[in-house]
Amino acid sequence: MTMLQNPSVKYRPFPTVPLDNRQWPSRVIDKAPRWLSTDMRDGNQSLIDPMDAVKKNRFFDTLVKVGLKEIEVGFPAAGATEFDFIQNLVRAGRIPDDVMVQVLTQSREDLIRRSFESLEGAKQAIVHVYNAVSPAWRDIVFRMTKAEVREIAVAGAKVIRDEAGKRPGTDWHFEYSPETFSTAELDFSIECCEAVMQVLQPTPERPIILNLPATVEAATANIYADQIEYFCRNLPNRDSAVISLHTHNDRGTGVAAAELGLMAGADRIEGCLFGNGERTGNCCLVTMALNMYTQGVDPGLDFSDIDAVIETVEYCNQIPVHQRHPYGGELVFTAFSGSHQDAIKKGFEAHEQQNDELWRVPYLPIDPADLGRNYEAVIRVNSQSGKGGFAWVLEQDKGLKLPKRMQPHFSKAVQRMADETGRELNAADIWQAFRHEYHLSRPQHFQLVEYEEARAADGTRIFSGKVSVKGEERSVSGRGNGLISSVIATLRDSFDLALEVNDYSEHALNKGSDARAAAYVECVTPNGDTVWGVGIDEDVATASVRAILSAANGALDLQP
C-alpha cells in the first residue's frame, strides 16, 4: 500500500472554530503558568521498561530540584508497583511542603477509591479524574450517548467528593479532564465540565482544575488556541476554574499549541522534561520554559545545570535526548558551518568588547552559560568549517588569538587534515596541525638555542646568539633598527635567506606574572610567497625571535 494521490478520500481537514473577535493572536506570554510534570505517569507509561522505585525516586528529586511544584507521580490503580511507590513517597515524608503530588484515575469508583488510598496521610494532593468525551470514543469505544458519557463524569465527581470528605487531614484539590477534548464538540466538553463543577462546587478561592487535553494532536496549533479561548469564554463560573493544558505532539507542534493555548487564556501547563510521552510525546517543559526565558520571562523553573537534568532523564527513561533537541541537545549550541562560526565568533567578540548585558549573539538564542554549558563546544570543526572555526577552538583551548590575515593561511592545513581523516576535528587535532604547520613540534631547520641583544653606539640593535641548524649549533649575529630587523639581517647575512616582514602582532596567553606570550609574524619571500611564523615563550622578545625563525622554516619548506 502506498500513500494516496488524493488523501481527501480518506482524511478530512479539521473544522475551524466559530470564534468571532478572537483575542489570543495579539496577546503575549508575560508570566509563567502553573507547571505540572507528568514524567512519572504519562512519561512512565510510555516507556518500554517503566521506571522502578529507584529511578522514580531519582526522577522525583530532580523534578523538585528543578522547581516543579505540582508533580503527577503515577496511576496508583494500575498495579502494586505504582501504588507502593506513591504510598512510600508519602510515608517517608519525601514530599516538600510546597509541592503537591497528583495521581490520575479513570472515572470509575473502584479506581478512584484506590487512588485515594495511595495518598493516605499526604498533607496536600491533587486527584485527577478523566473520561473520554469525543464522538469517536462515544461511538466506537464506549457505544454510549452523550448523556451516558456525561453521567460517567458526574459519578466520578461524586466519588472523589465523598472520598475526600472521609480524609479531612489532607488538603485535597480536584482535577477533571474531558479526555480527547481537542477532537470533541466544544459545547459538550463545556457541558461535562459544568456538570462536574456543580457536584464539586469550586470557588475562586478553591478552584477546580479543568484539564483540556489534545489527547491526539489533530489540528494546527491556532485551532487548539481557538478551542481554548472558546472554552474560557463560555464556561460558567470561569473564575472558579484553573484551565490546564495537556498537549501531545502528534503533528510536531505540541509546544506551539501549549504556548498559543496559554495566550488564549489557560493558566497551567502539563508536560514532560524533553517531551517524553505516548507516541510522539507530550509538550516539552524544558523547551516551553526556556522559550519564555529567552523572551525575558522568568519561567520559575531552573535549568542552570541542564546536563545534570539530561543525565537523570536519560538514565530513568532509557531514551537518549536527541542531539538536536531544543536547548538540551548536544549539538544545539554547536556550529560546523563556516559562515555560522564566523557570525558566532564575531558576536562573542562584540559581546565581550561592549560589555552589554543584552544577549545578541547570532545563531544562539540563549547564552549557553545560563544552562551550565561552556563556550568551548560552541564551534566545532569538520570539512564544512571555515577559518573562524579553528581560530575559535585555538583561542578557547590554548589562548591563541590568530591575526585575521593568518587565519586563511592556517585553514588550508586544517582542511587537509579534515579531508584526510574524514571526521570532526577536536581541539587536540587542531593544536597538532598548528604546531606542525608552524614548526613548533617537528624537527626544524632553524631552532633558537640562545641569544643576546645589545644596543650599538649608533642606536641600532645587535642580535647575537646560537642557532641550531639541522641539529648543528652555529654562532650568528646581525644588526638592525630593532630586535626583529636584526634577526632578519642575521638570516640574510648568515644563511642567505631574505625575508621581508609584512605584519607582526603579539599578545599574552594568560594573566599574571608568569604569563607566556605568543608572537605572530607575516613575511614575504623574494618570490612573493607569504609565510607565517609563530613563537611562544615566557619572554615576549624571545617569542618574537622564535616567530621569525618559524617563518624562516616555512620559507625553506617552499624551496625546491
Coordinates of C-alpha atoms in Angstrom, one line a residue:
M1 CA 0.0 0.0 0.0
T2 CA 1.3 3.4 -0.9
M3 CA 0.3 7.0 0.0
L4 CA -2.9 8.1 -1.7
Q5 CA -2.7 10.6 -4.5
N6 CA -5.9 12.0 -3.3
P7 CA -5.8 11.8 0.5
S8 CA -9.2 13.6 0.8
V9 CA -11.0 10.4 0.1
K10 CA -9.7 9.1 3.4
Y11 CA -9.0 12.2 5.5
R12 CA -10.9 15.4 6.2
P13 CA -9.5 18.8 7.2
F14 CA -10.1 19.6 10.8
P15 CA -13.0 22.0 11.2
T16 CA -12.3 25.6 12.3
V17 CA -13.8 27.0 15.5
P18 CA -16.6 29.6 15.2
L19 CA -14.9 32.3 17.2
D20 CA -15.5 35.9 16.5
N21 CA -13.1 38.6 17.5
R22 CA -10.5 36.1 18.8
Q23 CA -8.1 37.8 21.2
W24 CA -5.2 35.4 21.6
P25 CA -3.3 36.4 18.5
S26 CA -2.5 39.8 19.9
R27 CA -1.5 38.6 23.4
V28 CA 1.9 37.8 24.7
I29 CA 3.1 35.4 27.4
D30 CA 4.4 37.7 30.1
K31 CA 4.3 35.4 33.2
A32 CA 4.9 31.8 34.0
P33 CA 2.0 29.4 34.2
R34 CA 1.5 26.8 36.8
W35 CA 3.5 23.8 35.7
L36 CA 2.7 20.1 36.2
S37 CA 5.2 17.4 35.4
T38 CA 3.7 14.2 34.2
D39 CA 7.0 12.4 33.6
M40 CA 6.3 9.9 36.3
R41 CA 2.8 9.0 34.9
D42 CA 2.3 9.8 31.2
G43 CA 6.0 9.7 30.6
N44 CA 6.5 6.5 32.6
Q45 CA 3.6 4.6 31.0
S46 CA 5.1 5.2 27.5
L47 CA 8.4 3.6 28.3
I48 CA 9.4 0.1 27.0
D49 CA 10.6 -0.6 30.5
P50 CA 8.8 1.5 33.1
M51 CA 10.8 3.0 35.9
D52 CA 11.4 1.1 39.1
A53 CA 11.3 2.7 42.5
V54 CA 14.9 3.7 42.4
K55 CA 14.5 5.5 39.1
K56 CA 11.2 7.1 40.2
N57 CA 12.8 8.4 43.4
R58 CA 15.7 9.9 41.4
F59 CA 13.3 11.5 38.9
F60 CA 11.1 12.9 41.6
D61 CA 14.2 14.5 43.3
T62 CA 15.3 16.1 40.0
L63 CA 11.8 17.5 39.4
V64 CA 11.8 19.1 42.8
K65 CA 15.2 20.5 42.3
V66 CA 14.2 22.0 39.0
G67 CA 11.4 23.8 40.8
L68 CA 8.2 21.8 39.9
K69 CA 5.5 22.4 42.5
E70 CA 3.0 20.0 41.0
I71 CA 4.1 16.5 40.1
E72 CA 1.9 13.7 38.8
V73 CA 3.5 10.7 40.5
G74 CA 1.6 7.9 39.0
F75 CA -1.6 5.9 38.2
P76 CA -2.0 4.1 41.5
A77 CA -4.8 1.8 40.3
A78 CA -2.5 0.4 37.6
G79 CA -0.8 -2.0 39.9
A80 CA 1.2 -2.6 43.1
T81 CA 4.4 -1.0 41.8
E82 CA 2.6 2.3 41.2
F83 CA 0.6 2.2 44.4
D84 CA 3.5 1.2 46.7
F85 CA 5.8 3.9 45.3
I86 CA 3.2 6.6 45.9
Q87 CA 2.4 5.4 49.4
N88 CA 6.1 5.1 50.3
L89 CA 6.7 8.6 48.9
V90 CA 4.0 9.9 51.3
R91 CA 5.0 7.8 54.4
A92 CA 8.7 8.6 54.0
G93 CA 8.0 12.3 54.2
R94 CA 9.8 12.9 50.9
I95 CA 7.3 15.4 49.5
P96 CA 8.3 19.0 50.3
D97 CA 5.6 21.1 51.9
D98 CA 5.4 23.4 48.9
V99 CA 5.0 20.5 46.4
M100 CA 1.6 18.9 45.5
V101 CA 1.7 15.4 44.2
Q102 CA -1.0 14.4 41.8
V103 CA -2.5 11.0 40.8
L104 CA -4.5 10.1 37.8
T105 CA -7.5 7.8 37.6
Q106 CA -10.3 7.0 35.2
S107 CA -13.8 8.0 36.4
R108 CA -14.6 4.6 38.0
E109 CA -15.5 4.2 41.6
D110 CA -13.1 1.3 42.4
L111 CA -10.1 3.1 40.8
I112 CA -10.9 6.4 42.5
R113 CA -11.0 4.7 45.9
R114 CA -7.7 3.0 45.3
S115 CA -6.2 6.3 44.2
F116 CA -7.3 8.0 47.5
E117 CA -5.8 5.1 49.5
S118 CA -2.4 5.6 47.8
L119 CA -2.3 9.2 49.1
E120 CA -3.4 8.3 52.7
G121 CA -1.5 10.7 55.0
A122 CA -0.5 13.3 52.4
K123 CA -0.5 16.9 53.5
Q124 CA -1.9 18.0 50.2
A125 CA -2.6 16.3 46.9
I126 CA -4.5 16.5 43.6
V127 CA -6.8 13.7 42.4
H128 CA -7.2 13.8 38.7
V129 CA -10.2 12.1 37.2
Y130 CA -10.9 11.7 33.5
N131 CA -13.2 10.2 30.9
A132 CA -13.2 10.4 27.1
V133 CA -15.9 12.6 25.6
S134 CA -15.3 12.8 21.8
P135 CA -17.6 11.3 19.1
A136 CA -15.0 8.6 18.1
W137 CA -14.8 7.4 21.7
R138 CA -18.5 7.6 22.3
D139 CA -19.5 5.9 19.1
I140 CA -16.7 3.4 18.6
V141 CA -15.1 2.6 22.0
F142 CA -17.9 3.1 24.5
R143 CA -21.1 3.0 22.3
M144 CA -22.7 5.5 24.6
T145 CA -24.9 8.5 24.3
K146 CA -23.8 12.0 25.3
A147 CA -26.0 11.7 28.4
E148 CA -24.3 8.4 29.4
V149 CA -20.8 9.9 28.9
R150 CA -21.7 13.0 31.0
E151 CA -23.0 10.7 33.7
I152 CA -19.6 9.0 34.0
A153 CA -18.0 12.3 34.7
V154 CA -20.7 13.2 37.3
A155 CA -20.5 9.9 39.0
G156 CA -16.7 10.2 39.3
A157 CA -17.0 13.7 40.7
K158 CA -19.4 12.4 43.4
V159 CA -16.9 9.7 44.4
I160 CA -13.9 12.0 44.7
R161 CA -16.0 14.4 46.7
D162 CA -17.1 11.7 49.2
E163 CA -13.6 10.1 49.4
A164 CA -12.0 13.4 50.2
G165 CA -14.6 14.0 52.9
K166 CA -13.5 10.9 54.6
R167 CA -9.9 12.2 54.9
P168 CA -10.1 15.8 56.3
G169 CA -6.4 15.7 57.3
T170 CA -5.4 16.2 53.7
D171 CA -5.8 19.4 51.7
W172 CA -7.5 17.9 48.6
H173 CA -7.6 19.5 45.2
F174 CA -9.5 18.1 42.2
E175 CA -8.8 18.0 38.5
Y176 CA -11.2 16.8 35.8
S177 CA -10.3 16.1 32.2
P178 CA -12.8 15.7 29.4
E179 CA -10.3 13.4 27.7
T180 CA -10.0 13.8 23.8
F181 CA -11.1 17.4 24.3
S182 CA -9.3 18.6 21.1
T183 CA -11.5 16.3 18.9
A184 CA -14.8 16.7 20.8
E185 CA -17.6 19.1 20.4
L186 CA -16.7 22.2 22.4
D187 CA -20.1 22.7 23.8
F188 CA -20.3 19.1 25.0
S189 CA -16.9 19.4 26.7
I190 CA -18.2 22.5 28.5
E191 CA -21.4 20.7 29.4
C192 CA -19.4 17.8 31.0
C193 CA -17.1 20.3 32.9
E194 CA -20.0 22.3 34.1
A195 CA -21.7 19.1 35.4
V196 CA -18.6 18.2 37.4
M197 CA -18.3 21.7 38.8
Q198 CA -21.9 21.5 40.0
V199 CA -21.0 18.4 42.1
L200 CA -17.7 19.7 43.5
Q201 CA -18.8 23.3 44.0
P202 CA -15.5 25.1 43.4
T203 CA -15.0 28.7 44.3
P204 CA -12.5 31.3 43.2
E205 CA -10.6 30.7 46.4
R206 CA -10.8 26.8 46.0
P207 CA -10.9 26.4 42.2
I208 CA -11.2 23.1 40.3
I209 CA -8.5 22.3 37.7
L210 CA -10.1 21.6 34.3
N211 CA -7.6 20.0 32.0
L212 CA -8.3 20.3 28.3
P213 CA -6.0 17.8 26.6
A214 CA -5.0 17.4 23.0
T215 CA -5.1 13.7 23.6
V216 CA -4.2 13.2 20.0
E217 CA -3.0 16.4 18.2
A218 CA -5.3 16.6 15.2
A219 CA -5.2 20.2 14.1
T220 CA -2.9 23.2 13.7
A221 CA -1.9 25.0 16.9
N222 CA -4.1 28.0 16.1
I223 CA -7.2 25.9 16.1
Y224 CA -6.3 24.5 19.5
A225 CA -5.9 28.1 20.7
D226 CA -9.3 28.9 19.3
Q227 CA -10.8 25.9 21.2
I228 CA -9.2 27.2 24.5
E229 CA -10.4 30.7 24.1
Y230 CA -13.9 29.5 23.2
F231 CA -14.0 27.3 26.2
C232 CA -12.8 30.1 28.5
R233 CA -15.4 32.5 27.2
N234 CA -18.3 30.1 27.5
L235 CA -17.6 28.2 30.7
P236 CA -19.9 29.2 33.5
N237 CA -18.1 30.3 36.7
R238 CA -14.8 30.6 34.8
D239 CA -13.2 32.3 37.9
S240 CA -13.7 29.1 39.8
A241 CA -11.6 27.0 37.4
V242 CA -7.9 26.7 36.6
I243 CA -7.6 25.9 32.9
S244 CA -4.9 23.4 32.3
L245 CA -3.4 22.2 29.0
H246 CA -2.0 18.7 28.2
T247 CA -0.8 18.7 24.6
H248 CA 0.6 15.8 22.7
N249 CA 3.0 16.2 19.8
D250 CA 1.4 14.0 17.0
R251 CA 1.7 16.8 14.5
G252 CA 5.0 18.1 15.9
T253 CA 3.5 21.3 17.4
G254 CA 2.8 20.3 21.0
V255 CA 4.9 23.2 22.4
A256 CA 3.4 25.7 20.0
A257 CA -0.1 24.5 20.8
A258 CA 0.6 24.9 24.6
E259 CA 2.0 28.4 24.0
L260 CA -0.9 29.6 22.0
G261 CA -3.3 28.0 24.4
L262 CA -1.7 29.9 27.2
M263 CA -2.2 33.1 25.2
A264 CA -5.8 32.0 24.7
G265 CA -6.5 32.1 28.5
A266 CA -5.1 28.9 30.0
D267 CA -3.4 29.0 33.5
R268 CA -1.5 25.7 33.7
I269 CA 0.7 23.5 31.5
E270 CA 1.2 19.8 31.8
G271 CA 4.1 18.1 30.1
C272 CA 7.3 16.1 30.4
L273 CA 11.0 17.0 30.5
F274 CA 12.3 16.8 26.9
G275 CA 8.8 15.8 25.7
N276 CA 8.6 12.1 26.6
G277 CA 5.1 10.6 26.4
E278 CA 2.9 8.3 24.4
R279 CA 3.5 8.2 20.6
T280 CA 5.4 11.4 19.7
G281 CA 5.4 12.6 23.3
N282 CA 4.0 15.5 25.3
C283 CA 4.7 19.2 25.5
C284 CA 8.3 19.6 26.4
L285 CA 8.5 21.6 29.6
V286 CA 12.2 22.4 29.1
T287 CA 11.5 23.9 25.7
M288 CA 8.5 25.9 26.7
A289 CA 10.1 27.2 29.9
L290 CA 13.3 28.3 28.1
N291 CA 11.3 29.8 25.2
M292 CA 9.8 32.1 27.9
Y293 CA 13.2 32.7 29.4
T294 CA 14.6 33.9 26.0
Q295 CA 11.7 36.4 25.9
G296 CA 12.7 37.9 29.3
V297 CA 10.1 36.0 31.3
D298 CA 11.1 34.1 34.4
P299 CA 9.6 30.6 33.9
G300 CA 10.0 29.7 37.6
L301 CA 12.0 26.5 36.6
D302 CA 15.7 26.2 37.0
F303 CA 17.7 24.5 34.2
S304 CA 21.0 26.2 35.0
D305 CA 22.6 22.7 35.1
I306 CA 20.8 21.2 32.1
D307 CA 23.3 18.4 31.6
A308 CA 22.6 17.1 35.1
V309 CA 18.8 17.1 34.3
I310 CA 19.5 15.3 31.0
E311 CA 21.6 12.7 32.8
T312 CA 18.7 11.9 35.1
V313 CA 16.1 11.8 32.3
E314 CA 18.2 9.6 30.1
Y315 CA 19.0 7.2 33.0
C316 CA 15.4 6.9 34.1
N317 CA 13.7 6.8 30.7
Q318 CA 16.4 4.8 29.0
I319 CA 15.8 7.1 26.0
P320 CA 18.6 9.5 24.8
V321 CA 17.8 13.2 24.5
H322 CA 18.1 13.9 20.8
Q323 CA 21.3 15.8 19.7
R324 CA 19.1 18.5 18.1
H325 CA 16.5 18.8 20.9
P326 CA 15.9 22.5 21.6
Y327 CA 18.2 23.9 24.3
G328 CA 19.3 20.5 25.7
G329 CA 20.7 18.6 22.7
E330 CA 24.4 18.0 22.4
L331 CA 24.6 19.9 19.2
V332 CA 22.1 22.8 19.7
F333 CA 24.9 25.3 20.7
T334 CA 27.3 23.9 18.1
A335 CA 28.2 25.3 14.7
F336 CA 30.1 23.4 12.0
S337 CA 29.3 25.7 9.1
G338 CA 32.0 28.3 8.3
S339 CA 29.5 31.2 7.9
H340 CA 27.8 30.3 11.2
Q341 CA 31.1 30.1 13.0
D342 CA 32.2 33.4 11.7
A343 CA 29.0 35.1 12.8
I344 CA 29.1 33.5 16.3
K345 CA 32.8 34.3 16.8
K346 CA 32.1 38.0 15.9
G347 CA 29.0 38.0 18.2
F348 CA 31.0 36.8 21.2
E349 CA 33.8 39.3 20.5
A350 CA 31.3 42.2 20.3
H351 CA 29.5 41.0 23.4
E352 CA 32.8 40.9 25.3
Q353 CA 34.0 44.3 24.0
Q354 CA 30.8 46.1 24.5
N355 CA 30.2 44.6 28.0
D356 CA 26.5 44.7 27.1
E357 CA 24.1 42.7 29.3
L358 CA 21.7 42.3 26.4
W359 CA 22.3 39.0 24.7
R360 CA 22.9 39.4 21.0
V361 CA 25.0 36.6 19.5
P362 CA 24.0 35.4 16.1
Y363 CA 22.6 31.8 15.9
L364 CA 22.5 31.5 19.7
P365 CA 19.0 32.4 21.0
I366 CA 20.2 31.8 24.6
D367 CA 23.6 32.1 26.3
P368 CA 24.9 28.5 26.8
A369 CA 26.4 29.6 30.1
D370 CA 22.9 30.2 31.5
L371 CA 22.3 26.5 31.2
G372 CA 25.7 25.4 32.5
R373 CA 27.3 24.8 29.1
N374 CA 30.7 26.2 28.3
Y375 CA 31.7 28.0 25.1
E376 CA 34.4 25.5 24.1
A377 CA 31.9 23.3 22.4
V378 CA 30.0 26.0 20.6
I379 CA 32.2 25.9 17.5
R380 CA 33.4 22.6 16.2
V381 CA 35.5 21.8 13.2
N382 CA 34.9 19.5 10.2
S383 CA 35.3 19.7 6.5
Q384 CA 32.5 22.2 6.3
S385 CA 34.1 24.6 8.7
G386 CA 35.7 27.9 7.8
K387 CA 38.7 29.8 9.0
G388 CA 36.9 31.2 12.0
G389 CA 36.1 27.7 13.4
F390 CA 39.6 26.6 14.2
A391 CA 40.6 30.1 15.3
W392 CA 37.9 29.9 17.9
V393 CA 38.9 26.5 19.0
L394 CA 42.6 27.5 19.4
E395 CA 41.6 30.6 21.3
Q396 CA 39.3 28.7 23.7
D397 CA 41.7 25.8 24.1
K398 CA 45.2 27.4 24.0
G399 CA 44.5 31.2 24.3
L400 CA 45.9 31.8 20.9
K401 CA 44.4 34.8 19.1
L402 CA 45.4 34.3 15.5
P403 CA 45.6 37.5 13.4
K404 CA 42.8 37.7 10.9
R405 CA 45.2 37.6 8.0
M406 CA 46.8 34.5 9.3
Q407 CA 43.6 32.5 9.6
P408 CA 43.2 31.7 5.8
H409 CA 46.8 30.5 5.8
F410 CA 46.3 28.0 8.6
S411 CA 42.9 27.0 7.3
K412 CA 44.5 25.1 4.4
A413 CA 46.3 22.9 6.9
V414 CA 43.1 22.3 8.9
Q415 CA 41.2 21.4 5.7
R416 CA 43.9 19.0 4.7
M417 CA 43.6 17.2 8.0
A418 CA 39.8 17.2 7.9
D419 CA 39.8 15.8 4.4
E420 CA 42.3 13.1 5.3
T421 CA 40.6 12.0 8.5
G422 CA 37.0 12.3 7.2
R423 CA 35.8 13.2 10.7
E424 CA 35.2 16.1 13.1
L425 CA 38.5 17.5 14.4
N426 CA 38.9 18.1 18.1
A427 CA 41.0 20.7 19.9
A428 CA 44.0 18.3 20.1
D429 CA 43.8 17.7 16.3
I430 CA 43.9 21.4 15.6
W431 CA 46.7 22.0 18.0
Q432 CA 48.7 19.2 16.4
A433 CA 48.1 20.7 13.0
F434 CA 49.1 24.2 14.2
R435 CA 52.3 23.0 15.8
H436 CA 53.2 21.1 12.7
E437 CA 52.4 23.9 10.3
Y438 CA 54.5 26.4 12.2
H439 CA 57.4 24.2 13.1
L440 CA 56.6 24.2 16.8
S441 CA 56.9 20.4 17.2
R442 CA 58.6 18.7 14.3
P443 CA 62.4 18.8 13.5
Q444 CA 63.3 22.2 12.2
H445 CA 65.9 23.7 10.0
F446 CA 66.4 26.7 12.3
Q447 CA 65.9 26.4 16.1
L448 CA 66.9 29.0 18.7
V449 CA 69.4 27.9 21.3
E450 CA 70.3 31.2 23.0
Y451 CA 70.7 34.8 22.1
E452 CA 71.6 38.3 23.4
E453 CA 70.5 41.7 22.3
A454 CA 72.8 44.8 22.5
R455 CA 72.5 48.4 21.5
A456 CA 75.3 49.7 19.3
A457 CA 76.7 53.2 19.6
D458 CA 74.7 54.4 16.6
G459 CA 71.5 53.3 18.2
T460 CA 71.0 50.1 16.1
R461 CA 70.3 46.7 17.7
I462 CA 72.7 43.8 17.5
F463 CA 71.4 40.3 17.7
S464 CA 74.0 37.6 18.6
G465 CA 73.5 34.1 19.7
K466 CA 73.4 30.4 18.7
V467 CA 71.0 28.8 16.3
S468 CA 70.7 25.1 15.7
V469 CA 70.8 24.3 12.0
K470 CA 69.6 20.8 11.3
G471 CA 70.9 19.8 14.7
E472 CA 74.2 21.6 14.5
E473 CA 74.8 24.8 16.5
R474 CA 76.1 27.8 14.8
S475 CA 77.1 31.2 16.2
V476 CA 75.3 34.0 14.3
S477 CA 74.8 37.8 14.5
G478 CA 73.0 40.6 12.8
R479 CA 72.3 44.3 13.0
G480 CA 69.0 46.2 12.6
N481 CA 66.9 49.0 13.8
G482 CA 65.2 46.7 16.3
L483 CA 65.2 43.1 17.5
I484 CA 63.1 41.8 14.7
S485 CA 65.0 43.5 12.0
S486 CA 68.3 42.3 13.5
V487 CA 67.1 38.7 13.3
I488 CA 66.0 39.3 9.7
A489 CA 69.5 40.6 9.0
T490 CA 71.0 37.6 10.7
L491 CA 69.1 35.2 8.4
R492 CA 70.2 37.2 5.3
D493 CA 73.9 37.5 6.3
S494 CA 74.4 34.1 7.8
F495 CA 72.1 31.9 5.7
D496 CA 71.4 33.9 2.5
L497 CA 67.7 33.8 3.4
A498 CA 65.9 37.1 2.5
L499 CA 62.6 37.8 4.2
E500 CA 60.6 41.0 4.4
V501 CA 58.3 41.5 7.4
N502 CA 54.8 42.4 6.4
D503 CA 52.9 42.2 9.7
Y504 CA 53.7 41.5 13.3
S505 CA 51.5 41.1 16.4
E506 CA 51.8 39.7 19.9
H507 CA 49.6 39.0 23.0
A508 CA 49.7 37.4 26.4
L509 CA 48.4 33.9 26.6
N510 CA 47.3 34.2 30.1
K511 CA 47.3 36.7 33.0
G512 CA 49.7 37.1 35.9
S513 CA 53.4 37.4 36.4
D514 CA 54.1 34.0 34.8
A515 CA 52.1 34.7 31.7
R516 CA 53.5 33.4 28.4
A517 CA 53.4 35.4 25.2
A518 CA 52.6 34.5 21.6
A519 CA 54.0 36.3 18.7
Y520 CA 52.9 36.1 15.0
V521 CA 54.9 37.4 12.0
E522 CA 53.9 37.6 8.4
C523 CA 56.8 37.6 6.0
V524 CA 57.2 37.7 2.2
T525 CA 59.9 35.9 0.3
P526 CA 61.8 37.2 -2.7
N527 CA 59.5 35.1 -4.9
G528 CA 56.5 36.9 -3.4
D529 CA 55.3 33.9 -1.3
T530 CA 53.7 34.7 2.1
V531 CA 54.9 32.7 5.1
W532 CA 53.8 33.0 8.7
G533 CA 55.7 32.3 11.8
V534 CA 54.7 31.7 15.4
G535 CA 56.7 31.9 18.6
I536 CA 55.6 31.1 22.1
D537 CA 57.7 31.9 25.1
E538 CA 57.7 33.2 28.7
D539 CA 59.5 36.3 27.4
V540 CA 57.8 38.3 24.7
A541 CA 61.1 39.3 23.0
T542 CA 62.1 35.7 22.8
A543 CA 58.7 34.8 21.4
S544 CA 59.2 37.3 18.6
V545 CA 62.6 35.7 17.7
R546 CA 61.1 32.3 17.7
A547 CA 58.3 33.6 15.4
I548 CA 60.9 34.9 12.8
L549 CA 62.7 31.6 12.8
S550 CA 59.4 29.8 12.4
A551 CA 58.7 31.9 9.3
A552 CA 62.2 31.1 8.0
N553 CA 61.5 27.4 8.4
G554 CA 58.3 27.9 6.4
A555 CA 60.2 29.7 3.7
L556 CA 62.6 26.9 3.4
D557 CA 59.7 24.5 3.0
L558 CA 58.7 26.4 -0.1
Q559 CA 62.1 26.0 -1.7
P560 CA 62.5 23.2 -4.3

